[in-house]
mmCIF file of C-alpha atoms in Angstrom:
data_model
loop_
_atom_site.group_PDB
_atom_site.id
_atom_site.type_symbol
_atom_site.label_atom_id
_atom_site.label_comp_id
_atom_site.label_asym_id
_atom_site.label_seq_id
_atom_site.Cartn_x
_atom_site.Cartn_y
_atom_site.Cartn_z
ATOM 1 C CA UNK A 3 0.000 0.000 0.000
ATOM 2 C CA UNK A 4 1.250 3.446 -0.905
ATOM 3 C CA UNK A 5 1.080 6.202 1.718
ATOM 4 C CA UNK A 6 -1.476 8.964 1.194
ATOM 5 C CA UNK A 7 -0.330 11.841 -0.983
ATOM 6 C CA UNK A 8 1.232 14.523 1.222
ATOM 7 C CA UNK A 9 -0.519 17.819 1.763
ATOM 8 C CA UNK A 10 0.928 21.329 1.680
ATOM 9 C CA UNK A 11 0.794 22.851 5.181
ATOM 10 C CA UNK A 12 -1.062 26.165 5.237
ATOM 11 C CA UNK A 13 -2.181 28.182 8.235
ATOM 12 C CA UNK A 14 -5.732 28.672 6.965
ATOM 13 C CA UNK A 15 -9.064 27.007 7.721
ATOM 14 C CA UNK A 16 -8.716 25.030 4.475
ATOM 15 C CA UNK A 17 -5.183 24.090 5.511
ATOM 16 C CA UNK A 18 -6.488 22.772 8.847
ATOM 17 C CA UNK A 19 -9.144 20.744 7.010
ATOM 18 C CA UNK A 20 -6.531 19.348 4.585
ATOM 19 C CA UNK A 21 -4.224 18.392 7.463
ATOM 20 C CA UNK A 22 -7.130 16.674 9.230
ATOM 21 C CA UNK A 23 -8.056 14.766 6.067
ATOM 22 C CA UNK A 24 -4.444 13.681 5.524
ATOM 23 C CA UNK A 25 -4.136 12.502 9.141
ATOM 24 C CA UNK A 26 -7.328 10.438 8.863
ATOM 25 C CA UNK A 27 -6.084 9.006 5.538
ATOM 26 C CA UNK A 28 -2.976 7.793 7.381
ATOM 27 C CA UNK A 29 -5.089 5.622 9.705
ATOM 28 C CA UNK A 30 -5.653 2.684 7.276
ATOM 29 C CA UNK A 31 -2.087 3.013 6.000
ATOM 30 C CA UNK A 32 -0.648 2.650 9.520
ATOM 31 C CA UNK A 33 -2.688 -0.478 10.271
ATOM 32 C CA UNK A 34 -1.979 -2.051 6.871
ATOM 33 C CA UNK A 35 1.770 -1.408 6.827
ATOM 34 C CA UNK A 36 2.974 -0.678 10.351
ATOM 35 C CA UNK A 37 4.750 2.433 8.995
ATOM 36 C CA UNK A 38 4.250 5.005 11.755
ATOM 37 C CA UNK A 39 6.653 7.749 10.579
ATOM 38 C CA UNK A 40 4.149 10.254 9.153
ATOM 39 C CA UNK A 41 1.610 9.473 11.911
ATOM 40 C CA UNK A 42 4.110 10.128 14.681
ATOM 41 C CA UNK A 43 5.405 13.317 13.013
ATOM 42 C CA UNK A 44 1.901 14.801 13.080
ATOM 43 C CA UNK A 45 0.966 13.557 16.578
ATOM 44 C CA UNK A 46 1.475 15.596 19.750
ATOM 45 C CA UNK A 47 3.105 13.591 22.553
ATOM 46 C CA UNK A 48 -0.005 13.953 24.725
ATOM 47 C CA UNK A 49 -2.532 12.870 22.070
ATOM 48 C CA UNK A 50 -4.214 9.821 23.641
ATOM 49 C CA UNK A 51 -5.877 8.666 20.409
ATOM 50 C CA UNK A 52 -2.638 9.077 18.442
ATOM 51 C CA UNK A 53 -0.660 7.131 21.039
ATOM 52 C CA UNK A 54 -3.253 4.344 21.189
ATOM 53 C CA UNK A 55 -2.993 3.906 17.409
ATOM 54 C CA UNK A 56 0.808 3.642 17.701
ATOM 55 C CA UNK A 57 0.483 1.037 20.480
ATOM 56 C CA UNK A 58 -2.267 -0.975 18.785
ATOM 57 C CA UNK A 59 -0.673 -0.967 15.331
ATOM 58 C CA UNK A 60 2.722 -1.919 16.777
ATOM 59 C CA UNK A 61 1.209 -4.747 18.825
ATOM 60 C CA UNK A 62 -0.677 -6.031 15.778
ATOM 61 C CA UNK A 63 2.410 -5.892 13.538
ATOM 62 C CA UNK A 64 4.588 -7.557 16.199
ATOM 63 C CA UNK A 65 2.108 -10.451 16.278
ATOM 64 C CA UNK A 66 2.469 -10.798 12.500
ATOM 65 C CA UNK A 67 -0.897 -9.152 11.836
ATOM 66 C CA UNK A 68 -2.345 -6.267 9.881
ATOM 67 C CA UNK A 69 -5.661 -4.807 8.748
ATOM 68 C CA UNK A 70 -6.480 -4.958 5.055
ATOM 69 C CA UNK A 71 -6.391 -1.475 3.481
ATOM 70 C CA UNK A 72 -9.825 0.107 3.356
ATOM 71 C CA UNK A 73 -11.471 3.022 1.642
ATOM 72 C CA UNK A 74 -12.738 6.045 3.540
ATOM 73 C CA UNK A 75 -14.854 8.997 2.515
ATOM 74 C CA UNK A 76 -13.652 11.981 4.551
ATOM 75 C CA UNK A 77 -15.704 15.165 4.564
ATOM 76 C CA UNK A 78 -14.710 18.140 6.723
ATOM 77 C CA UNK A 79 -18.004 19.671 7.865
ATOM 78 C CA UNK A 80 -17.004 22.759 9.848
ATOM 79 C CA UNK A 81 -14.174 24.238 11.864
ATOM 80 C CA UNK A 82 -13.612 26.726 14.636
ATOM 81 C CA UNK A 83 -10.680 28.275 16.454
ATOM 82 C CA UNK A 84 -9.877 28.174 20.142
ATOM 83 C CA UNK A 85 -10.871 31.531 21.646
ATOM 84 C CA UNK A 86 -7.714 31.473 23.827
ATOM 85 C CA UNK A 87 -5.271 30.329 21.130
ATOM 86 C CA UNK A 88 -5.747 31.395 17.489
ATOM 87 C CA UNK A 89 -3.181 28.744 16.426
ATOM 88 C CA UNK A 90 -5.514 25.943 17.588
ATOM 89 C CA UNK A 91 -8.391 24.721 15.423
ATOM 90 C CA UNK A 92 -11.022 22.024 15.787
ATOM 91 C CA UNK A 93 -12.194 20.407 12.555
ATOM 92 C CA UNK A 94 -15.470 18.468 12.673
ATOM 93 C CA UNK A 95 -15.233 15.744 10.044
ATOM 94 C CA UNK A 96 -17.512 12.984 8.773
ATOM 95 C CA UNK A 97 -15.693 9.706 8.108
ATOM 96 C CA UNK A 98 -17.325 6.763 6.343
ATOM 97 C CA UNK A 99 -15.062 3.719 6.591
ATOM 98 C CA UNK A 100 -15.674 0.685 4.402
ATOM 99 C CA UNK A 101 -15.689 -2.833 5.789
ATOM 100 C CA UNK A 102 -12.399 -4.721 6.069
ATOM 101 C CA UNK A 103 -10.671 -7.697 7.665
ATOM 102 C CA UNK A 104 -8.185 -7.640 10.506
ATOM 103 C CA UNK A 105 -5.575 -10.394 10.442
ATOM 104 C CA UNK A 106 -4.467 -10.772 14.069
ATOM 105 C CA UNK A 107 -1.447 -12.969 13.305
ATOM 106 C CA UNK A 108 -0.377 -15.999 15.375
ATOM 107 C CA UNK A 109 -2.482 -18.253 13.098
ATOM 108 C CA UNK A 110 -5.692 -16.641 14.350
ATOM 109 C CA UNK A 111 -8.618 -16.365 11.902
ATOM 110 C CA UNK A 112 -9.414 -12.965 10.392
ATOM 111 C CA UNK A 113 -11.832 -10.650 12.193
ATOM 112 C CA UNK A 114 -14.361 -8.851 9.995
ATOM 113 C CA UNK A 115 -14.840 -5.141 10.745
ATOM 114 C CA UNK A 116 -18.122 -3.658 9.548
ATOM 115 C CA UNK A 117 -18.589 -0.376 7.724
ATOM 116 C CA UNK A 118 -18.717 2.594 10.091
ATOM 117 C CA UNK A 119 -19.942 6.166 9.893
ATOM 118 C CA UNK A 120 -18.452 8.530 12.463
ATOM 119 C CA UNK A 121 -18.146 12.218 13.129
ATOM 120 C CA UNK A 122 -14.656 13.032 14.405
ATOM 121 C CA UNK A 123 -13.595 16.150 16.249
ATOM 122 C CA UNK A 124 -9.930 16.728 15.505
ATOM 123 C CA UNK A 125 -8.082 19.394 17.476
ATOM 124 C CA UNK A 126 -4.884 20.543 15.828
ATOM 125 C CA UNK A 127 -2.356 23.286 16.432
ATOM 126 C CA UNK A 128 -0.292 25.309 13.979
ATOM 127 C CA UNK A 129 3.390 25.027 14.962
ATOM 128 C CA UNK A 130 4.603 27.809 12.683
ATOM 129 C CA UNK A 131 5.359 25.491 9.766
ATOM 130 C CA UNK A 132 2.992 22.530 10.089
ATOM 131 C CA UNK A 133 -0.123 21.188 11.809
ATOM 132 C CA UNK A 134 0.142 18.976 14.880
ATOM 133 C CA UNK A 135 -2.735 16.759 16.076
ATOM 134 C CA UNK A 136 -3.573 17.222 19.771
ATOM 135 C CA UNK A 137 -6.903 15.418 20.283
ATOM 136 C CA UNK A 138 -9.158 13.123 18.240
ATOM 137 C CA UNK A 139 -12.627 12.396 19.612
ATOM 138 C CA UNK A 140 -15.667 10.623 18.208
ATOM 139 C CA UNK A 141 -18.770 12.775 18.415
ATOM 140 C CA UNK A 142 -21.704 11.002 20.017
ATOM 141 C CA UNK A 143 -24.255 9.780 17.509
ATOM 142 C CA UNK A 144 -21.904 8.068 15.050
ATOM 143 C CA UNK A 145 -23.132 4.599 14.172
ATOM 144 C CA UNK A 146 -21.601 1.406 12.807
ATOM 145 C CA UNK A 147 -23.277 -0.514 9.999
#
């Protein structure tokens, strides 16, 4: 699997939305390949979601497993800035993830993962030259199919 095409960092609302989309596009790539470089470069040290993906993907790869690449439709819906820090944005994004199989390794049978529709709230901060992901949350009301 090829990594997602890189984006051009811009300190604009559209730039925040593009960075968010790119980060979400990295999610299937990380689980399919175990390549965490781009993910870790965009993740703040204190980002719980980001760190859990690193831990889970590493554990899966170390067991000889992976998740088959899957398609996602990613649609940024709206954004807003932090009233106390104009370098911090939150991008509300709809993500429709297609079904896929997880191969846990260790001669375990594949696990089927159903299609999911979620609304993500992604908080990111402009560092002066790039966007850095601070928090990723699932908005209540997303449903799996």
